[in-house]
Amino acid sequence: MKFGVVTFPGSNCDHDLIYAMRENLGQEVVHLWHKDHDLQGCDFIFLPGGFSYGDYLRSGAIARFSPIMDEVIAHANKGGYVMGICNGFQMLTEAGLLDGALLHNASTRFICKNVHIVPASRSALITQNLEHKAYKVPIAHGEGNYFCTPDVLKKLQDNDQVIFRYCDENGRITDAANPNGSLDNIAGVCNVGKNVFGLMPHPERAADEMLANMDGRKLLAQLV
Amino acid sequence: MSNQVSTPVTAEIAAKLGISADEFDKIKEVLGRTPNFTEISIYSVMWSEHCSYKNSILQLKTLPKKGERVLAEAGEENAGLMDIGDGLAVAFKIESHNHPSAIEPYQGAATGVGGIHRDIFSMGARPIAALNSLRFGDLSLPKTQHLLKGVVRGIGNYGNAFGVPTVGGEVFFDPCYNINPLVNAMSVGIVEVGKTASAIAEGAGNPVFIIGSSTGTDGIHGATFASEDIGEDSESKLPSVQVGDPFEEKLLLEATLECIETGALVGVQDMGAAGITCSTSEMAAKGNAGMDVDLDKIPTRQENMEAWEILLSESQERMLFVVKKGREQEIIDICKKWDVHCEQIATVTDGGMLRYFHKGELIAEIPAESLVLGGGAPVYVREQKEPAYLKEIQKFKLSKVPEATGEEHLEVIDFLLALPSIASKRWVTEQYDSMVGTSNMSTNDPSDAAVVRIIGREQAVVVTADCNPRYVHADPEQGCALAVAEAARNIVCSGGTPIGVTNCLNFGNPYKPEVYWQFAGAIRGMKKACEKFGTPVTGGNVSFYNQSESGGSVFPTPTIGMVGLIEDAFNKKMSMNFRKKGHVIYQMGRMVEDLGCSDYLYHYRGIKHSPAPYLNLEDEHKLQKALLKLIDQELIYSAHDVSDGGAAITLLESAFPNNMGFVIETP
Amino acid sequence: MKYKATIHIMPRDEILDPQGKATLLGLHNLGLDDIGQVRIGKRIEVEVEAKDKQAAEDKVKEACTKLLANTIIEKFEFELN
Amino acid sequence: MKYKATIHIMPRDEILDPQGKATLLGLHNLGLDDIGQVRIGKRIEVEVEAKDKQAAEDKVKEACTKLLANTIIEKFEFELN
């Protein structure tokens, strides 16, 4: 699998993701530029975390119209793999590739800390072979409060499209473990075709021995 | 000279701009004529305390600045630069944004973060860590809560969007800061030796470009504003607050580093206080060159701005590049790639004369050297006088302090733990992204100082910012030495070896002899401690005129930013948390019966005056070297420095992270 | 011809408004208990170059639907003068 | 009596509006080049309980100056009906 990580103006987790996939997981990774129209033959496209366009207007709203997004959308619609992490997840909802929207955190404050998430979907590449337990993965966002209308929520649950939910360290899904007010403790979803994923927590920040937390590497390893 | 600016300037006008009668005479002597309004405005910002350091430079010069790792000594460049081996260098600096934050906390703090990062990347270094040292008044006051919320949100939103992790710092509360909070921001960056940029303009004919945001009227007289007392009327100084754009700064960072990489740049400087005036004059003076500057070429955000408004504007996210003639297009293309505005506004000339043109007219002509620190800027010696409160301190008797009875001990500990300066700062730190860059090794393994690995290397830099202002108030010399000692101790407890210091000196009005006595004393303490620990001072910032409500001044606050190094970070990093039941706890260092300036005395017993705590620099240095040996031989599991709140709080802080307990018997 | 458009964007009624809720709490903390039902949206002022009013309206509408508003969670209206 | 207030908060004219600047860049990326001078602020809708219109106005004014607007860098106006 050839991976591509897109840099938008304001992305700041692109290098972290490239490092995790290349150094920690030994994968071939290409650095893509938002102004280009060429995915350089990548099979799997990452939209990284950060503050594209300063997160102005709405997180990911402006980046969604970068030239490369036409190719990313076409790639996804052809069944190609696309994953948005944090800001990347927001872009995918703005682009309509994923359902719902990421609103301001319930506390209206930016939150950066370790949280626990538990895999849900049995049919999505990133979760289907994961052990059903709590994984400690950090979050860092101001607009991570997942929202969708009740009918869309039902569709997500019926189609096994919820990939992760916030939980406590024992894997129990509780209100206390929900850091930002997300509906149904949702931390990440995928599309109907199970080829486009969105995740608010940052697995690339928990993938290196030097940082004393490797749970994120287990998640990213599912994509290899 | 055009008529609009040639109206003669009187001593009264000069005085209103902060220029004394003697300074006005000196200007007339330098120019050989009376300056016009634009020229006096330029002198007023360049000779303000903030830019010229006129009341502090003689003291600062006594600090140790040599060292075999030092690549850029204090005052030479935008930030200090030290060699960390294998072709890499670390750039670091700390600066204050106290006065703007007192008026508009969000933007004041945000622009402080933006400014300090620009000092680092204008050296060609990529910032990898940020810290901030914050001081507020009584937390029960609504005004303090308003300032705290605004400052923390401003630092968070700017730093998080810019993409540099905020890894450490301090938050301290005392009523002396009720109307004048202190916001000190520190940045640490990495650059390959030989790939740095210098803040210099040379080579007649070389084009000079302004890069980044367009220029508006925000922040006019930001420099002189910082050289005035904050009072109730400060609110009226509205246009003096600058607004920051972290998105523009991120583009500016990438464009600047890429431009420096090409080798097509002669010099780079960021635009901080006094904007275009300061950068053009300092760069020209450093290269013994002149500059012809055309203000009409400068992109402005508002129509028909006055010449002096353009010159003094402190709009954020702007840089000045001196480009090698013929290689302009490389720079223009890189800026275009990153959607960063880039315009040629000047040309370097021989002869050291700055000439500013506006609407085709020569509106100011000033020798660059006459404006700058180390050149013609005035240098003063101020009167010193011991403050009266020292007598109160000498009256203190330890024996007169009521003994805490057995039952009272738990109550005292609960009381201390709940003090805002000691209690957990999670409410603040969780608003900062401390993990971007995947290099903060202290996230899941907490340590006294932040350990930040260098990607692709086994090394890590260890960074901290420390100062207990109560100690410095009680005894400036001892108190400042204690601040340096504590910073060094925090680094050593994390497994690092201290290598260099930057300082942010927050004091009251230098024209008050008591304040200047505090300032000179603190410098003496810093000098002897830095010499003892072998940590040269590579630069920093002085912020005077920090007032308290009563018209006095805030506690003298010389914040010490210190950088250390671990060669083998994975194996030799040390953390502060207890790990396993059964481990034995040792206390290192001599036990001295001493409650001086403790939180227990000050808050619990309400004894506001007591001597600074005990310090023997020789013992302290030996202790730190011994601790580093223990860590090197991997004989200990954790190390934590005893500071605010004493041993009881230190033990609890070590127990909390892994939900551990402890048993100790006192003699 | 240059027109000035004022665009009003509000969260759709059924949508959660965390900022509105937190601001309401803030007002009550200040003792302003007679204020309720706080909803927070955006007000955007733009200048539009167009040959006539109708063309200007179309351009503003396009800007809103494409970028300025997320029509899944927001509703918008605008005035032109 | 229950009143509905619509509050308009905009950055002061001379103050830099980074959000407006970035959004303008976004609009131009979309090819909407005839739109310029984007300024972005907040629109807040609240309900106010007060004995008469004047009392309602005073309450909204107090809410704006104390919390809703940062009067140092923002200006506000409101309508009541």
Tab-separated table of N, CA and C in Angstrom, chain A residues 34 53-58 62 65-67, chain D residues 18-20 22-23 25-27 29-30 40:
chain	number	residue	atom	x	y	z
A	34	HIS	N	-1.238	20.717	-1.388
A	34	HIS	CA	-2.662	20.992	-1.621
A	34	HIS	C	-2.909	21.690	-2.941
A	53	TYR	N	-5.920	26.730	7.067
A	53	TYR	CA	-6.474	28.103	6.947
A	53	TYR	C	-6.843	28.665	8.325
A	54	GLY	N	-6.032	28.264	9.336
A	54	GLY	CA	-6.212	28.854	10.649
A	54	GLY	C	-7.497	28.411	11.330
A	55	ASP	N	-8.168	27.411	10.759
A	55	ASP	CA	-9.482	26.968	11.277
A	55	ASP	C	-10.511	28.083	11.209
A	56	TYR	N	-10.208	29.085	10.370
A	56	TYR	CA	-11.142	30.200	10.277
A	56	TYR	C	-12.427	29.773	9.580
A	57	LEU	N	-13.509	30.514	9.868
A	57	LEU	CA	-14.871	30.268	9.359
A	57	LEU	C	-15.394	28.975	9.975
A	58	ARG	N	-14.959	27.820	9.536
A	58	ARG	CA	-15.272	26.533	10.194
A	58	ARG	C	-14.067	25.617	9.964
A	62	ILE	N	-12.407	25.841	4.498
A	62	ILE	CA	-11.727	26.476	3.360
A	62	ILE	C	-10.819	25.471	2.663
A	65	PHE	N	-11.744	23.227	-0.326
A	65	PHE	CA	-11.754	23.672	-1.734
A	65	PHE	C	-10.353	23.781	-2.315
A	66	SER	N	-9.333	23.223	-1.607
A	66	SER	CA	-7.976	23.215	-2.199
A	66	SER	C	-8.001	22.353	-3.453
A	67	PRO	N	-7.157	22.717	-4.445
A	67	PRO	CA	-7.165	21.991	-5.715
A	67	PRO	C	-7.119	20.468	-5.551
D	18	PRO	N	-8.288	38.577	10.866
D	18	PRO	CA	-7.614	37.440	10.217
D	18	PRO	C	-8.611	36.456	9.587
D	19	GLN	N	-9.775	36.293	10.258
D	19	GLN	CA	-10.774	35.328	9.753
D	19	GLN	C	-11.318	35.818	8.404
D	20	GLY	N	-11.583	37.133	8.320
D	20	GLY	CA	-12.083	37.683	7.055
D	20	GLY	C	-11.054	37.511	5.954
D	22	ALA	N	-8.642	35.229	5.670
D	22	ALA	CA	-8.486	33.825	5.224
D	22	ALA	C	-9.704	33.397	4.404
D	23	THR	N	-10.882	33.862	4.794
D	23	THR	CA	-12.108	33.488	4.061
D	23	THR	C	-12.080	34.095	2.664
D	25	LEU	N	-9.441	34.620	0.914
D	25	LEU	CA	-8.533	33.741	0.157
D	25	LEU	C	-9.293	32.493	-0.302
D	26	GLY	N	-10.139	31.964	0.579
D	26	GLY	CA	-10.923	30.765	0.243
D	26	GLY	C	-11.877	31.046	-0.911
D	27	LEU	N	-12.546	32.209	-0.873
D	27	LEU	CA	-13.499	32.567	-1.930
D	27	LEU	C	-12.769	32.697	-3.270
D	29	ASN	N	-10.011	31.185	-4.061
D	29	ASN	CA	-9.639	29.819	-4.498
D	29	ASN	C	-10.796	29.178	-5.241
D	30	LEU	N	-12.022	29.613	-4.880
D	30	LEU	CA	-13.224	29.042	-5.506
D	30	LEU	C	-13.546	29.742	-6.826
D	40	ILE	N	-15.829	39.419	9.229
D	40	ILE	CA	-16.673	38.399	9.883
D	40	ILE	C	-16.834	38.734	11.357
